[in-house]
Tab-separated table of C-alpha atoms in Angstrom:
chain	number	residue	atom	x	y	z
A	1	UNK	CA	-33.543	-130.899	-75.921
A	2	UNK	CA	-33.970	-134.238	-74.200
A	3	UNK	CA	-37.488	-135.331	-73.306
A	4	UNK	CA	-39.010	-132.862	-70.954
A	5	UNK	CA	-39.758	-134.169	-67.486
A	6	UNK	CA	-43.181	-132.642	-67.316
A	7	UNK	CA	-43.991	-134.373	-64.044
A	8	UNK	CA	-41.574	-132.024	-62.359
A	9	UNK	CA	-43.921	-129.121	-62.833
A	10	UNK	CA	-46.851	-128.845	-60.474
A	11	UNK	CA	-49.367	-129.044	-63.312
A	12	UNK	CA	-48.530	-132.531	-64.454
A	13	UNK	CA	-47.024	-134.113	-61.421
A	14	UNK	CA	-47.212	-137.779	-60.591
A	15	UNK	CA	-47.959	-137.105	-56.949
A	16	UNK	CA	-51.663	-137.297	-56.152
A	17	UNK	CA	-53.413	-133.974	-56.330
A	18	UNK	CA	-55.018	-134.299	-52.909
A	19	UNK	CA	-51.606	-134.323	-51.255
A	20	UNK	CA	-50.472	-131.298	-53.112
A	21	UNK	CA	-50.300	-128.074	-51.114
A	22	UNK	CA	-52.723	-125.285	-51.832
A	23	UNK	CA	-51.739	-122.823	-54.565
A	24	UNK	CA	-49.344	-120.173	-53.345
A	25	UNK	CA	-50.622	-117.068	-51.739
A	26	UNK	CA	-48.213	-114.153	-51.455
A	27	UNK	CA	-45.001	-115.368	-49.878
A	28	UNK	CA	-42.941	-112.218	-50.201
A	29	UNK	CA	-39.224	-112.259	-50.553
A	30	UNK	CA	-37.182	-115.421	-50.417
A	31	UNK	CA	-34.696	-117.496	-52.324
A	32	UNK	CA	-34.691	-120.992	-53.765
A	33	UNK	CA	-31.243	-122.507	-54.126
A	34	UNK	CA	-30.175	-125.526	-56.160
A	35	UNK	CA	-26.732	-127.050	-56.349
A	36	UNK	CA	-26.161	-128.341	-59.883
A	37	UNK	CA	-23.425	-130.357	-61.507
A	38	UNK	CA	-24.032	-131.117	-65.198
A	39	UNK	CA	-27.816	-131.011	-64.859
A	40	UNK	CA	-28.775	-129.489	-68.230
A	41	UNK	CA	-31.078	-132.438	-68.927
A	42	UNK	CA	-33.166	-132.028	-65.799
A	43	UNK	CA	-32.882	-128.512	-64.453
A	44	UNK	CA	-35.202	-126.692	-66.903
A	45	UNK	CA	-38.475	-128.257	-65.704
A	46	UNK	CA	-37.390	-127.866	-62.082
A	47	UNK	CA	-36.830	-124.138	-62.667
A	48	UNK	CA	-40.255	-123.867	-64.302
A	49	UNK	CA	-41.779	-125.684	-61.370
A	50	UNK	CA	-40.162	-123.364	-58.835
A	51	UNK	CA	-41.252	-120.283	-60.773
A	52	UNK	CA	-44.831	-121.526	-60.870
A	53	UNK	CA	-44.858	-122.481	-57.197
A	54	UNK	CA	-43.397	-119.276	-55.811
A	55	UNK	CA	-43.110	-116.469	-58.361
A	56	UNK	CA	-41.902	-113.942	-55.799
A	57	UNK	CA	-38.810	-115.965	-54.864
A	58	UNK	CA	-35.430	-115.499	-56.484
A	59	UNK	CA	-33.750	-118.561	-57.901
A	60	UNK	CA	-30.058	-119.179	-57.332
A	61	UNK	CA	-28.266	-122.119	-58.892
A	62	UNK	CA	-24.791	-123.049	-57.761
A	63	UNK	CA	-23.003	-124.371	-60.806
A	64	UNK	CA	-20.412	-126.658	-59.265
A	65	UNK	CA	-17.996	-126.691	-62.173
A	66	UNK	CA	-20.431	-128.054	-64.781
A	67	UNK	CA	-19.131	-128.624	-68.277
A	68	UNK	CA	-22.536	-128.603	-69.946
A	69	UNK	CA	-25.136	-125.914	-70.563
A	70	UNK	CA	-26.546	-125.800	-67.027
A	71	UNK	CA	-25.581	-122.161	-66.437
A	72	UNK	CA	-27.127	-120.962	-69.726
A	73	UNK	CA	-30.428	-122.691	-68.961
A	74	UNK	CA	-30.545	-121.083	-65.534
A	75	UNK	CA	-29.843	-117.610	-66.946
A	76	UNK	CA	-32.499	-118.128	-69.622
A	77	UNK	CA	-34.951	-118.797	-66.772
A	78	UNK	CA	-33.918	-115.570	-65.038
A	79	UNK	CA	-32.003	-117.265	-62.266
A	80	UNK	CA	-28.725	-116.217	-60.718
A	81	UNK	CA	-25.754	-118.484	-61.345
A	82	UNK	CA	-23.012	-118.815	-58.752
A	83	UNK	CA	-20.253	-120.546	-60.627
A	84	UNK	CA	-17.605	-122.484	-58.747
A	85	UNK	CA	-14.196	-122.241	-60.419
A	86	UNK	CA	-13.887	-126.028	-60.034
A	87	UNK	CA	-15.971	-128.867	-58.689
A	88	UNK	CA	-16.114	-128.629	-54.908
A	89	UNK	CA	-18.982	-130.943	-54.055
A	90	UNK	CA	-22.596	-130.746	-52.947
A	91	UNK	CA	-21.943	-129.415	-49.459
A	92	UNK	CA	-19.626	-126.637	-50.568
A	93	UNK	CA	-22.214	-125.658	-53.187
A	94	UNK	CA	-24.916	-125.382	-50.547
A	95	UNK	CA	-22.659	-123.258	-48.405
A	96	UNK	CA	-21.852	-120.915	-51.286
A	97	UNK	CA	-25.575	-120.286	-51.568
A	98	UNK	CA	-25.886	-119.756	-47.804
A	99	UNK	CA	-23.192	-117.114	-48.033
A	100	UNK	CA	-24.955	-115.490	-50.975
A	101	UNK	CA	-28.330	-115.515	-49.236
A	102	UNK	CA	-26.793	-114.122	-46.054
A	103	UNK	CA	-25.186	-111.256	-47.964
A	104	UNK	CA	-28.533	-110.437	-49.587
A	105	UNK	CA	-30.462	-110.714	-46.360
A	106	UNK	CA	-33.243	-113.010	-47.528
A	107	UNK	CA	-35.734	-113.875	-44.780
A	108	UNK	CA	-36.073	-117.478	-45.944
A	109	UNK	CA	-34.164	-119.958	-48.069
A	110	UNK	CA	-35.404	-123.194	-49.619
A	111	UNK	CA	-32.985	-125.715	-51.072
A	112	UNK	CA	-33.808	-128.525	-53.434
A	113	UNK	CA	-32.020	-130.776	-55.883
A	114	UNK	CA	-31.711	-129.824	-59.526
A	115	UNK	CA	-32.111	-133.388	-60.779
A	116	UNK	CA	-35.898	-133.419	-60.526
A	117	UNK	CA	-36.017	-135.640	-57.463
A	118	UNK	CA	-37.786	-133.004	-55.377
A	119	UNK	CA	-41.221	-131.747	-56.388
A	120	UNK	CA	-40.986	-127.918	-56.437
A	121	UNK	CA	-44.686	-127.717	-55.558
A	122	UNK	CA	-43.765	-128.087	-51.897
A	123	UNK	CA	-41.456	-125.055	-51.752
A	124	UNK	CA	-44.216	-122.699	-50.496
A	125	UNK	CA	-45.274	-125.108	-47.730
A	126	UNK	CA	-41.761	-125.455	-46.384
A	127	UNK	CA	-41.076	-121.723	-46.715
A	128	UNK	CA	-44.281	-120.811	-44.971
A	129	UNK	CA	-43.489	-122.984	-41.947
A	130	UNK	CA	-40.316	-120.943	-41.521
A	131	UNK	CA	-41.863	-117.561	-42.314
A	132	UNK	CA	-44.688	-118.131	-39.853
A	133	UNK	CA	-42.177	-119.018	-37.167
A	134	UNK	CA	-43.181	-122.649	-36.596
A	135	UNK	CA	-39.583	-123.768	-37.025
A	136	UNK	CA	-36.127	-122.413	-37.819
A	137	UNK	CA	-35.398	-125.214	-40.268
A	138	UNK	CA	-37.856	-127.527	-42.022
A	139	UNK	CA	-36.791	-130.789	-43.621
A	140	UNK	CA	-38.964	-132.314	-46.308
A	141	UNK	CA	-39.508	-135.972	-45.537
A	142	UNK	CA	-40.504	-138.428	-48.229
A	143	UNK	CA	-41.663	-140.916	-45.614
A	144	UNK	CA	-44.364	-138.781	-44.002
A	145	UNK	CA	-46.418	-138.672	-47.181
A	146	UNK	CA	-47.229	-142.349	-47.144
A	147	UNK	CA	-46.427	-143.253	-50.706
A	148	UNK	CA	-44.003	-142.334	-53.390
A	149	UNK	CA	-40.583	-143.483	-54.271
A	150	UNK	CA	-38.846	-146.032	-52.082
A	151	UNK	CA	-35.071	-145.710	-52.157
A	152	UNK	CA	-32.837	-148.732	-52.719
A	153	UNK	CA	-32.246	-151.109	-49.811
A	154	UNK	CA	-28.671	-150.056	-49.008
A	155	UNK	CA	-29.726	-146.463	-48.819
A	156	UNK	CA	-32.719	-147.294	-46.645
A	157	UNK	CA	-30.451	-148.990	-44.132
A	158	UNK	CA	-28.397	-145.809	-43.823
A	159	UNK	CA	-31.550	-143.712	-43.514
A	160	UNK	CA	-32.936	-145.880	-40.731
A	161	UNK	CA	-29.634	-145.907	-38.874
A	162	UNK	CA	-28.987	-142.179	-39.073
A	163	UNK	CA	-32.648	-141.381	-38.601
A	164	UNK	CA	-32.514	-143.359	-35.356
A	165	UNK	CA	-29.340	-141.625	-34.174
A	166	UNK	CA	-30.687	-138.195	-35.109
A	167	UNK	CA	-33.981	-138.980	-33.369
A	168	UNK	CA	-32.212	-139.989	-30.172
A	169	UNK	CA	-29.933	-136.970	-30.154
A	170	UNK	CA	-32.544	-134.373	-31.082
A	171	UNK	CA	-35.324	-136.068	-29.077
A	172	UNK	CA	-37.665	-135.746	-32.047
A	173	UNK	CA	-38.703	-138.268	-34.631
A	174	UNK	CA	-36.477	-137.906	-37.685
A	175	UNK	CA	-37.738	-140.020	-40.568
A	176	UNK	CA	-35.645	-138.707	-43.440
A	177	UNK	CA	-32.212	-137.561	-42.235
A	178	UNK	CA	-30.690	-137.611	-45.723
A	179	UNK	CA	-33.250	-135.287	-47.289
A	180	UNK	CA	-31.747	-132.337	-49.132
A	181	UNK	CA	-35.172	-130.704	-49.515
A	182	UNK	CA	-35.070	-128.095	-46.761
A	183	UNK	CA	-36.203	-124.609	-45.817
A	184	UNK	CA	-34.445	-122.447	-43.282
A	185	UNK	CA	-34.645	-119.053	-41.696
A	186	UNK	CA	-32.078	-116.330	-42.123
A	187	UNK	CA	-30.543	-117.078	-38.735
A	188	UNK	CA	-29.964	-120.673	-39.769
A	189	UNK	CA	-28.198	-120.019	-43.064
A	190	UNK	CA	-26.180	-117.259	-41.473
A	191	UNK	CA	-25.096	-119.843	-38.930
A	192	UNK	CA	-24.304	-122.458	-41.581
A	193	UNK	CA	-22.050	-120.167	-43.583
A	194	UNK	CA	-19.414	-120.590	-40.878
A	195	UNK	CA	-16.727	-123.267	-40.925
A	196	UNK	CA	-18.858	-125.355	-38.565
A	197	UNK	CA	-20.814	-126.525	-41.598
A	198	UNK	CA	-19.591	-129.963	-42.735
A	199	UNK	CA	-19.083	-128.890	-46.324
A	200	UNK	CA	-17.882	-132.248	-47.576
A	201	UNK	CA	-21.005	-134.330	-46.977
A	202	UNK	CA	-23.757	-132.495	-45.087
A	203	UNK	CA	-26.493	-134.816	-43.939
A	204	UNK	CA	-27.850	-136.013	-40.589
A	205	UNK	CA	-24.911	-134.308	-38.894
A	206	UNK	CA	-26.300	-130.909	-39.939
A	207	UNK	CA	-29.605	-131.673	-38.225
A	208	UNK	CA	-27.709	-132.560	-35.062
A	209	UNK	CA	-25.517	-129.464	-35.391
A	210	UNK	CA	-28.606	-127.254	-35.730
A	211	UNK	CA	-30.281	-128.926	-32.786
A	212	UNK	CA	-27.187	-128.466	-30.636
A	213	UNK	CA	-27.023	-124.806	-31.644
A	214	UNK	CA	-30.528	-124.350	-30.307
A	215	UNK	CA	-32.504	-124.177	-33.554
A	216	UNK	CA	-35.946	-125.723	-33.889
A	217	UNK	CA	-35.934	-128.332	-36.649
A	218	UNK	CA	-39.061	-130.076	-37.906
A	219	UNK	CA	-40.077	-132.393	-40.721
A	220	UNK	CA	-42.832	-131.844	-43.238
A	221	UNK	CA	-44.133	-134.335	-45.797
A	222	UNK	CA	-42.965	-133.835	-49.380
A	223	UNK	CA	-43.192	-135.941	-52.517
A	224	UNK	CA	-39.960	-137.275	-53.957
A	225	UNK	CA	-39.205	-139.502	-56.869
A	226	UNK	CA	-36.212	-141.300	-58.174
A	227	UNK	CA	-33.949	-138.871	-59.936
A	228	UNK	CA	-34.804	-139.021	-63.670
A	229	UNK	CA	-31.148	-139.545	-64.472
A	230	UNK	CA	-31.162	-142.474	-62.068
A	231	UNK	CA	-27.857	-141.517	-60.559
A	232	UNK	CA	-27.367	-140.887	-56.895
A	233	UNK	CA	-24.606	-139.341	-54.854
A	234	UNK	CA	-24.483	-142.616	-53.000
A	235	UNK	CA	-24.249	-145.127	-55.830
A	236	UNK	CA	-21.495	-147.708	-56.043
A	237	UNK	CA	-20.012	-149.924	-53.364
A	238	UNK	CA	-17.224	-147.915	-51.784
A	239	UNK	CA	-19.107	-144.644	-51.632
A	240	UNK	CA	-21.986	-145.893	-49.474
A	241	UNK	CA	-19.425	-147.457	-47.145
A	242	UNK	CA	-17.481	-144.233	-46.955
A	243	UNK	CA	-20.731	-142.366	-46.457
A	244	UNK	CA	-21.721	-144.496	-43.452
A	245	UNK	CA	-18.251	-144.196	-41.951
A	246	UNK	CA	-18.053	-140.459	-42.536
A	247	UNK	CA	-21.494	-139.832	-41.110
A	248	UNK	CA	-20.855	-141.866	-37.957
A	249	UNK	CA	-17.578	-140.038	-37.411
A	250	UNK	CA	-19.125	-136.682	-38.189
A	251	UNK	CA	-22.012	-137.230	-35.786
A	252	UNK	CA	-19.609	-138.412	-33.099
A	253	UNK	CA	-17.326	-135.384	-33.336
A	254	UNK	CA	-20.310	-133.045	-33.578
A	255	UNK	CA	-21.459	-134.460	-30.262
A	256	UNK	CA	-17.974	-134.313	-28.745
A	257	UNK	CA	-17.598	-130.636	-29.589
A	258	UNK	CA	-18.880	-127.880	-27.379
A	259	UNK	CA	-22.424	-126.946	-28.363
A	260	UNK	CA	-21.941	-124.082	-30.797
A	261	UNK	CA	-23.324	-120.748	-29.793
A	262	UNK	CA	-25.348	-119.117	-32.524
A	263	UNK	CA	-22.920	-116.760	-34.151
A	264	UNK	CA	-23.694	-113.118	-34.641
A	265	UNK	CA	-24.915	-112.288	-38.149
A	266	UNK	CA	-22.010	-111.373	-40.375
A	267	UNK	CA	-22.456	-108.544	-42.844
A	268	UNK	CA	-20.288	-109.908	-45.660
A	269	UNK	CA	-20.663	-113.035	-47.773
A	270	UNK	CA	-17.648	-114.680	-46.216
A	271	UNK	CA	-16.928	-115.990	-42.772
A	272	UNK	CA	-14.536	-114.008	-40.665
A	273	UNK	CA	-10.781	-114.161	-41.125
A	274	UNK	CA	-9.143	-117.276	-39.875
A	275	UNK	CA	-5.762	-117.945	-38.421
A	276	UNK	CA	-4.451	-121.462	-38.276
B	1	UNK	CA	29.493	-148.975	-35.871
B	2	UNK	CA	32.454	-149.202	-38.283
B	3	UNK	CA	33.965	-145.890	-39.356
B	4	UNK	CA	32.901	-146.451	-42.992
B	5	UNK	CA	29.274	-146.693	-41.953
B	6	UNK	CA	29.507	-143.540	-39.865
B	7	UNK	CA	31.013	-141.763	-42.841
B	8	UNK	CA	28.199	-142.954	-45.096
B	9	UNK	CA	25.494	-141.802	-42.666
B	10	UNK	CA	27.106	-138.375	-42.297
B	11	UNK	CA	27.293	-138.112	-46.092
B	12	UNK	CA	23.580	-138.892	-46.354
B	13	UNK	CA	22.775	-136.242	-43.737
B	14	UNK	CA	24.992	-133.710	-45.467
B	15	UNK	CA	23.429	-134.477	-48.852
B	16	UNK	CA	20.009	-133.961	-47.351
B	17	UNK	CA	20.990	-130.588	-45.906
B	18	UNK	CA	22.448	-129.427	-49.230
B	19	UNK	CA	19.333	-130.572	-51.098
B	20	UNK	CA	17.033	-128.775	-48.666
B	21	UNK	CA	18.980	-125.521	-48.808
B	22	UNK	CA	19.064	-125.742	-52.589
B	23	UNK	CA	15.300	-126.305	-52.751
B	24	UNK	CA	14.665	-123.324	-50.497
B	25	UNK	CA	17.067	-121.211	-52.568
B	26	UNK	CA	15.137	-122.088	-55.741
B	27	UNK	CA	11.885	-121.356	-53.897
B	28	UNK	CA	10.635	-124.869	-54.466
B	29	UNK	CA	10.417	-125.515	-50.742
B	30	UNK	CA	9.096	-122.979	-48.284
B	31	UNK	CA	11.255	-122.051	-45.297
B	32	UNK	CA	8.292	-122.881	-43.135
B	33	UNK	CA	8.613	-126.577	-44.100
B	34	UNK	CA	12.378	-126.698	-44.428
B	35	UNK	CA	13.154	-126.641	-40.716
B	36	UNK	CA	11.437	-129.991	-40.206
B	37	UNK	CA	13.623	-131.582	-42.857
B	38	UNK	CA	16.760	-129.926	-41.530
B	39	UNK	CA	15.858	-131.363	-38.149
B	40	UNK	CA	15.558	-134.798	-39.742
B	41	UNK	CA	18.993	-134.409	-41.345
B	42	UNK	CA	20.472	-133.376	-37.999
B	43	UNK	CA	18.893	-136.414	-36.345
B	44	UNK	CA	20.472	-138.691	-38.947
B	45	UNK	CA	23.890	-137.097	-38.416
B	46	UNK	CA	23.611	-137.442	-34.653
B	47	UNK	CA	22.573	-141.077	-35.027
B	48	UNK	CA	25.912	-141.763	-36.702
B	49	UNK	CA	27.756	-140.876	-33.491
B	50	UNK	CA	25.526	-142.593	-30.984
B	51	UNK	CA	27.686	-145.278	-29.308
B	52	UNK	CA	26.364	-148.819	-29.303
B	53	UNK	CA	25.486	-148.801	-25.616
B	54	UNK	CA	23.358	-145.743	-26.383
B	55	UNK	CA	21.419	-147.858	-28.846
B	56	UNK	CA	21.064	-150.560	-26.220
B	57	UNK	CA	19.619	-148.012	-23.830
B	58	UNK	CA	17.198	-146.835	-26.573
B	59	UNK	CA	16.151	-150.425	-27.208
B	60	UNK	CA	15.611	-151.065	-23.513
B	61	UNK	CA	13.266	-148.078	-23.442
B	62	UNK	CA	10.803	-149.909	-25.689
B	63	UNK	CA	11.678	-153.328	-24.302
B	64	UNK	CA	13.414	-154.462	-27.470
B	65	UNK	CA	16.206	-157.037	-27.513
B	66	UNK	CA	17.273	-155.847	-30.925
B	67	UNK	CA	18.703	-152.303	-31.035
B	68	UNK	CA	18.354	-151.819	-34.846
B	69	UNK	CA	14.665	-152.717	-34.578
B	70	UNK	CA	14.275	-150.018	-31.940
B	71	UNK	CA	15.897	-147.493	-34.258
B	72	UNK	CA	13.482	-148.460	-37.027
B	73	UNK	CA	10.581	-148.187	-34.613
B	74	UNK	CA	11.446	-144.638	-33.605
B	75	UNK	CA	12.073	-143.690	-37.217
B	76	UNK	CA	8.711	-145.091	-38.199
B	77	UNK	CA	6.934	-143.187	-35.434
B	78	UNK	CA	8.632	-139.963	-36.515
B	79	UNK	CA	7.617	-140.433	-40.172
B	80	UNK	CA	4.041	-141.252	-39.144
B	81	UNK	CA	3.826	-138.063	-37.100
B	82	UNK	CA	5.208	-136.130	-40.047
B	83	UNK	CA	2.493	-137.555	-42.316
B	84	UNK	CA	-0.175	-136.679	-39.771
B	85	UNK	CA	1.171	-133.158	-39.640
B	86	UNK	CA	0.856	-132.933	-43.437
B	87	UNK	CA	-2.708	-134.221	-43.308
B	88	UNK	CA	-3.572	-131.498	-40.828
B	89	UNK	CA	-2.081	-128.855	-43.091
B	90	UNK	CA	-3.828	-130.348	-46.085
B	91	UNK	CA	-7.168	-130.219	-44.280
B	92	UNK	CA	-6.647	-126.574	-43.481
B	93	UNK	CA	-5.731	-125.805	-47.062
B	94	UNK	CA	-8.772	-127.691	-48.355
B	95	UNK	CA	-10.939	-125.480	-46.165
B	96	UNK	CA	-9.120	-122.362	-47.334
B	97	UNK	CA	-9.400	-123.338	-50.999
B	98	UNK	CA	-13.102	-124.059	-50.542
B	99	UNK	CA	-13.669	-120.638	-48.972
B	100	UNK	CA	-11.640	-119.029	-51.738
B	101	UNK	CA	-13.577	-120.840	-54.458
B	102	UNK	CA	-16.849	-119.773	-52.884
B	103	UNK	CA	-15.683	-116.199	-52.719
B	104	UNK	CA	-14.704	-116.290	-56.386
B	105	UNK	CA	-18.185	-117.562	-57.267
B	106	UNK	CA	-19.863	-114.823	-55.213
B	107	UNK	CA	-17.663	-112.035	-56.545
B	108	UNK	CA	-18.112	-113.216	-60.114
B	109	UNK	CA	-21.891	-113.173	-59.716
B	110	UNK	CA	-21.676	-109.694	-58.212
B	111	UNK	CA	-19.480	-108.500	-61.086
B	112	UNK	CA	-21.819	-110.009	-63.646
B	113	UNK	CA	-24.774	-108.261	-62.065
B	114	UNK	CA	-22.994	-104.913	-61.921
B	115	UNK	CA	-21.847	-105.038	-65.543
B	116	UNK	CA	-24.988	-106.555	-67.057
B	117	UNK	CA	-27.097	-104.308	-69.348
B	118	UNK	CA	-29.808	-104.189	-66.674
B	119	UNK	CA	-27.433	-102.215	-64.511
B	120	UNK	CA	-27.684	-104.573	-61.603
B	121	UNK	CA	-31.434	-104.473	-61.042
B	122	UNK	CA	-32.093	-107.621	-63.019
B	123	UNK	CA	-34.055	-110.620	-61.844
B	124	UNK	CA	-31.073	-111.523	-59.749
B	125	UNK	CA	-32.959	-109.584	-57.219
B	126	UNK	CA	-32.520	-108.364	-53.745
B	127	UNK	CA	-30.871	-105.234	-52.522
B	128	UNK	CA	-27.131	-105.537	-52.478
B	129	UNK	CA	-25.621	-105.888	-49.073
């Protein structure tokens, strides 16, 4: 085993204790989902952290075509593995989990990254905001907590830009539009299992989509750190450029489309039949 | 256009038609796509018999002084539209493959749960839909 990232677990975290949420009281039923692609080095401690933070929640990991031991580690931790037959990307992985959660009828879903970037200690806080009806979707923002990891400059530029656009469109302050640390109600993930979900690169455009569909979206402070593996979805030169282009286009067409009506809950895991 | 050139163009069109029919016969090209290519072959054959003043008229449509350039322009537009059409189909297939892949993942998990020693009531949790 590679060195264990103990700071991922709530017990030994790097985030200051005073900012840490209170220990979990009974949360009831729910599901924590994590897209994973070759994360055997980091996922174990994250799973432990989730288990400790919310023992009553099921854990579902979407194995997006990993070639390492990710799936075995998840099973050893008692989690469910949804295994993609081939790599389909982060967004498609999220949507697979939305479909799963919708078919199981969970009241709440929390998603976080498997690379240790997101502190699992905040899962109960985000879930509770949804369960108590304060919001339909809650986005964990690393910038509301005051300190913590500062992303690289290029990424910050994108965050500021899309945060500004999302703030203008949704008429609420959005500080962290790229955050993948989110909680959502059943109605939201049932909505996102449809083909409206931008499965290639979900980001600020999802927040705008949810807002336009009439859902209440809010931000809550969470602690984040640089992924222990140091890699990001947005590293390189061409990918950030493509990301900015794609997001601008995606936001534009989301705004040009008719506001989506919230679809009726579907009983099965899949969206309805489609004809081209 | 000299008669030799007309003959050559007709031969090209004919060759294209034979190739398309052969591909469909061997099931390497779907009928659904073949009609577009047959249309293209027909257009080429027709072009062989367009009189020169017809080309002049075509050129005047786009304000060109050079009839061959006008022909290339229209050909280029047609090919571009064809490519766009393929991109649209490709996008739809990407979506379909994604949905299919997701369904495979969900069904596999369901199968695993049903056939596991725990009899489906393992930690995987939650009442089945």
